[in-house]
XYZ file of C-alpha atoms in Angstrom:
352
model
C 0.000 0.000 0.000
C 1.024 3.617 -0.603
C 0.448 6.476 1.835
C -0.830 9.892 0.742
C -1.365 13.161 2.602
C -3.170 16.282 1.402
C -4.446 19.481 3.001
C -6.929 22.149 1.937
C -7.790 25.352 3.800
C -11.309 26.401 2.833
C -11.333 30.146 2.001
C -13.006 31.733 5.018
C -13.464 28.273 6.518
C -11.551 25.438 8.127
C -8.653 23.098 7.354
C -9.496 19.731 5.794
C -6.813 17.021 5.812
C -6.903 13.756 3.870
C -4.684 10.849 4.927
C -5.121 7.997 2.469
C -3.850 4.513 1.721
C -4.084 3.276 -1.856
C -3.705 -0.136 -3.460
C -4.331 -1.452 -6.976
C -5.508 1.930 -8.225
C -8.113 2.447 -5.490
C -8.390 4.170 -2.126
C -8.026 1.349 0.390
C -8.292 3.387 3.602
C -9.158 6.998 4.398
C -8.969 9.374 7.333
C -10.470 12.838 6.883
C -9.516 15.153 9.733
C -9.122 18.849 10.535
C -10.415 21.737 12.637
C -13.871 21.722 11.070
C -17.182 21.016 12.848
C -19.358 18.020 12.044
C -22.645 16.771 13.482
C -23.349 13.986 14.198
C -19.950 12.531 15.080
C -20.798 9.318 13.254
C -20.789 11.196 9.954
C -16.990 11.195 9.966
C -16.983 7.414 9.602
C -19.513 7.775 6.792
C -17.214 10.208 4.966
C -14.214 7.933 5.322
C -16.222 4.914 4.227
C -17.484 6.731 1.138
C -13.909 7.291 -0.053
C -12.838 3.641 0.244
C -13.050 1.891 -3.099
C -12.955 5.050 -5.209
C -10.495 5.110 -8.074
C -7.342 7.148 -7.492
C -8.285 8.885 -10.759
C -11.809 9.804 -9.615
C -12.703 13.395 -10.549
C -13.773 15.980 -8.005
C -17.419 15.563 -8.920
C -17.360 11.828 -8.185
C -15.590 12.258 -4.838
C -17.873 15.088 -3.753
C -21.001 13.165 -4.774
C -19.877 10.062 -2.870
C -19.314 12.100 0.301
C -22.576 14.013 -0.025
C -24.559 10.826 -0.577
C -22.918 9.163 2.429
C -23.657 11.919 4.955
C -27.138 12.770 3.684
C -29.006 16.075 3.865
C -29.358 16.239 7.653
C -25.633 16.207 8.501
C -24.182 19.592 9.466
C -20.767 20.292 7.931
C -19.600 23.626 9.344
C -16.458 25.254 7.909
C -16.199 22.715 5.097
C -18.330 20.669 2.701
C -18.175 17.671 0.385
C -16.367 19.720 -2.269
C -13.656 20.634 0.249
C -13.147 16.952 1.064
C -12.756 16.268 -2.648
C -10.063 18.948 -2.980
C -8.107 17.536 -0.026
C -8.372 14.016 -1.457
C -7.259 15.127 -4.916
C -4.324 16.975 -3.384
C -3.349 13.885 -1.423
C -3.397 11.833 -4.619
C -1.265 14.377 -6.496
C -3.918 15.590 -8.940
C -4.401 18.963 -7.268
C -1.513 21.169 -6.233
C -0.865 23.899 -3.692
C 1.034 27.171 -3.987
C 3.978 25.540 -2.200
C 4.190 22.779 -4.822
C 5.461 25.257 -7.438
C 8.510 27.437 -7.997
C 7.000 30.861 -8.597
C 8.534 33.675 -10.610
C 7.730 37.390 -10.795
C 8.222 39.492 -13.934
C 8.424 43.189 -12.923
C 6.678 45.798 -15.094
C 8.315 46.909 -18.339
C 6.778 49.209 -20.917
C 5.202 47.362 -23.839
C 2.389 48.214 -26.218
C -1.064 47.292 -24.992
C -1.379 44.796 -27.867
C 1.881 43.107 -26.825
C 0.671 42.951 -23.220
C -2.511 41.174 -24.278
C -0.582 38.803 -26.539
C 1.850 37.974 -23.717
C -1.071 36.710 -21.667
C -1.746 33.995 -24.235
C 1.937 33.196 -24.842
C 2.905 32.856 -21.174
C -0.233 30.908 -20.244
C 0.528 28.412 -23.008
C 4.138 28.122 -21.820
C 2.965 27.222 -18.301
C 0.437 24.719 -19.641
C 3.146 23.085 -21.745
C 5.531 22.881 -18.791
C 8.060 25.255 -20.382
C 7.618 28.001 -17.769
C 7.268 28.091 -14.011
C 4.023 29.586 -12.710
C 4.464 33.332 -12.967
C 3.136 36.688 -11.789
C 3.625 39.477 -14.348
C 2.932 43.152 -13.781
C 1.984 45.189 -16.835
C 3.096 48.603 -17.983
C 2.268 50.557 -21.141
C 2.547 54.105 -22.501
C -0.695 54.577 -24.424
C -4.356 55.225 -23.763
C -6.250 51.972 -24.216
C -9.439 50.003 -23.799
C -9.216 46.231 -23.352
C -12.511 44.465 -23.960
C -13.472 40.976 -22.834
C -13.301 38.008 -25.166
C -17.080 37.763 -25.533
C -18.082 41.430 -25.529
C -19.612 43.175 -28.514
C -17.331 45.919 -29.794
C -20.160 48.241 -30.782
C -22.018 47.739 -27.507
C -18.983 48.476 -25.313
C -16.983 51.150 -27.125
C -17.987 54.652 -28.246
C -16.122 55.224 -31.550
C -16.352 59.014 -31.272
C -14.792 58.978 -27.809
C -12.113 56.537 -28.965
C -11.165 58.803 -31.867
C -11.298 62.016 -29.819
C -9.039 60.682 -27.080
C -6.698 58.617 -29.266
C -7.547 55.277 -27.657
C -6.179 51.903 -28.790
C -8.838 49.195 -28.449
C -7.810 45.537 -28.116
C -9.646 42.320 -27.273
C -8.164 39.908 -24.720
C -8.572 36.121 -24.475
C -10.282 36.182 -21.065
C -13.917 36.999 -20.421
C -15.244 39.794 -18.253
C -15.837 43.458 -18.899
C -14.133 46.323 -20.704
C -11.296 48.177 -19.001
C -10.288 51.795 -19.656
C -6.530 51.777 -19.164
C -4.712 55.076 -19.482
C -0.948 54.881 -19.099
C -0.016 55.306 -15.448
C -3.610 55.233 -14.240
C -4.093 51.494 -13.682
C -2.367 48.614 -11.948
C -2.672 45.455 -13.989
C -1.207 42.024 -13.360
C -1.541 38.525 -14.731
C -1.024 35.164 -13.061
C -0.027 32.216 -15.270
C -0.519 28.936 -13.450
C -1.372 25.257 -13.899
C -5.073 24.501 -13.552
C -4.127 21.918 -10.910
C -3.780 24.791 -8.417
C -7.535 25.430 -8.563
C -8.531 21.782 -9.025
C -11.942 21.256 -7.442
C -12.612 24.943 -6.839
C -15.622 26.564 -8.450
C -14.980 29.549 -10.701
C -16.451 31.774 -7.978
C -14.105 30.375 -5.319
C -11.029 30.442 -7.543
C -11.085 34.240 -7.870
C -10.564 35.139 -4.193
C -8.294 32.097 -3.785
C -5.893 33.372 -6.460
C -5.999 36.953 -5.180
C -5.520 36.363 -1.436
C -1.951 37.630 -1.780
C -3.017 40.943 -3.324
C -5.530 41.491 -0.524
C -2.587 41.058 1.856
C -0.496 43.499 -0.185
C -3.269 46.094 -0.165
C -3.747 45.647 3.593
C -0.025 46.358 4.054
C -0.571 49.846 2.577
C -3.759 50.501 4.514
C -6.408 49.327 2.040
C -8.921 46.775 3.319
C -10.131 45.112 0.131
C -12.559 42.264 -0.471
C -14.260 40.407 -3.300
C -17.778 41.217 -4.484
C -18.966 38.168 -6.435
C -18.213 37.249 -9.059
C -15.125 39.216 -10.005
C -15.143 42.726 -8.523
C -12.478 43.833 -6.042
C -13.753 46.565 -3.739
C -13.306 48.490 -0.517
C -15.875 50.241 1.631
C -15.141 53.349 -0.463
C -16.036 51.677 -3.764
C -14.834 49.374 -6.497
C -11.104 49.351 -7.194
C -10.868 46.669 -9.849
C -11.999 43.479 -11.478
C -10.636 40.065 -12.447
C -10.993 37.756 -15.443
C -9.838 34.239 -16.298
C -9.126 31.971 -19.239
C -8.443 28.241 -18.980
C -6.579 26.647 -21.881
C -6.970 23.064 -23.070
C -3.279 22.377 -22.341
C -3.805 22.917 -18.600
C -2.615 26.514 -18.393
C -4.761 29.087 -16.606
C -4.680 32.869 -16.944
C -5.933 35.012 -14.059
C -5.917 38.701 -14.913
C -6.695 41.723 -12.704
C -6.884 45.459 -13.382
C -7.196 47.926 -10.503
C -7.777 51.663 -10.783
C -4.884 53.816 -9.614
C -5.930 57.308 -10.773
C -8.715 56.891 -13.292
C -10.271 59.775 -15.238
C -13.919 58.821 -14.780
C -15.175 61.579 -17.092
C -13.026 60.348 -19.951
C -13.942 56.741 -19.193
C -17.642 57.454 -19.708
C -16.856 59.143 -23.037
C -14.927 56.112 -24.287
C -16.991 53.245 -22.864
C -20.720 52.690 -23.193
C -21.501 51.996 -19.532
C -25.248 51.724 -19.441
C -27.640 51.724 -16.514
C -28.176 47.952 -16.785
C -24.450 47.423 -16.156
C -24.625 49.223 -12.806
C -28.218 48.407 -11.900
C -27.207 45.958 -9.147
C -24.435 48.145 -7.729
C -26.631 50.545 -5.763
C -25.264 53.591 -7.587
C -26.713 56.021 -10.087
C -23.593 56.859 -12.082
C -20.622 54.922 -13.433
C -18.454 57.878 -12.430
C -19.138 57.091 -8.778
C -18.480 53.383 -9.189
C -14.677 53.395 -9.028
C -12.521 54.713 -6.162
C -8.853 54.863 -7.201
C -5.978 53.501 -5.139
C -3.987 56.723 -5.408
C -6.629 58.533 -3.378
C -6.973 55.682 -0.887
C -3.244 55.188 -0.267
C -1.477 58.400 -1.250
C 1.312 56.208 -2.642
C 3.116 56.388 -5.963
C 2.162 53.685 -8.435
C 5.709 52.287 -8.315
C 5.418 51.889 -4.528
C 2.253 49.841 -4.962
C 4.022 47.663 -7.537
C 6.795 47.048 -5.019
C 4.367 46.235 -2.200
C 2.641 43.702 -4.452
C 5.811 42.006 -5.643
C 7.328 41.890 -2.161
C 4.171 40.379 -0.681
C 3.965 37.742 -3.405
C 7.641 36.860 -2.966
C 7.369 36.563 0.800
C 4.159 34.548 0.702
C 5.106 32.054 -2.015
C 8.916 32.077 -2.088
C 8.913 33.632 -5.559
C 11.919 35.157 -7.299
C 12.109 38.018 -9.764
C 13.119 37.245 -13.344
C 13.326 39.162 -16.598
C 10.910 38.545 -19.441
C 12.780 36.372 -21.932
C 13.468 37.708 -25.391
C 12.017 34.503 -26.844
C 8.662 35.003 -25.095
C 8.604 38.663 -26.078
C 9.311 37.814 -29.711
C 6.535 35.211 -29.674
C 4.136 37.771 -28.208
C 5.006 40.384 -30.814
C 4.450 37.885 -33.596
C 1.120 36.798 -32.081
C 0.070 40.417 -31.633
C 0.683 41.070 -35.327
C -1.156 38.036 -36.652
C -4.017 38.022 -34.131
C -4.511 40.745 -31.527
C -3.804 43.706 -33.823
C -6.150 42.457 -36.547
C -9.619 43.747 -37.266
C -10.878 40.161 -37.486
C -9.999 39.451 -33.845
C -11.041 42.842 -32.515
C -14.456 42.627 -34.173
C -15.022 38.890 -33.807
C -18.076 39.845 -31.780
C -19.311 42.856 -33.793
């Protein structure tokens, strides 16, 4: 028999630990333990029994369903649930990974065109999925006025062509979903995480967002900003929204997690460039898009470069990451991809 150990801390909840024994491709013995609460006590034996006999290749859905069926609807699982057990089991079996399982790298900001930045997201995500790059945090920088629209947004519904022309805005479409971002040079803080999908194995899309951004909440707290997630993908403080996240999962196992936060946004100009209708903000409790965003410059009083440093230092300390330069090979690949895809009218207007 082989021994396996896996742990999963539920975001906002408790620690779930899976100690397993496997034989002939199946779980032969299981002990689920942790600092969670469970009533009645006998349900723990039911959980362990439900895992015995499952294939070591069982997906999260099968593990979670087996646990849920075993405990029934009257069992109280406080601080964890059947999905959390499945994550711990998958981690024990080596199918799901933790932050500590990877050697993380950080690419500091360097000035590139907005089209190259968007193309780099696809290039670096593919490199991670193919195993040619360590999981990486990259901070963006650019020197132009831009709008980046989501992969599935309609160009004509999101962008005002008169405002784009008047303000000299470059419009590009990214590979991730989500909403349009008005990104003047120096007025936003944007970063991308490139990681293997195994890190979020078993997590719902909704749970994966705060899970992947826990470090940036810590970084913001270190400069006096108490931030939190507003489902699904808004990052906010009590003073208002500061940013939003988007994701793209590639078939090769690479995952892109992308965040843009407002540093010193020109809300007047934003409303002239983007078509932000009342339906978009109808569930936000506000009457105007201009009042929706509260920039980090006002909340912290810090230079943008100081916020970059706080973010990189926090990420390095939390995950043992090291800073590296963007390779010339990756940059060349991104520039080529930008030319044949992201800078083309066909891609930009793929949703008219």
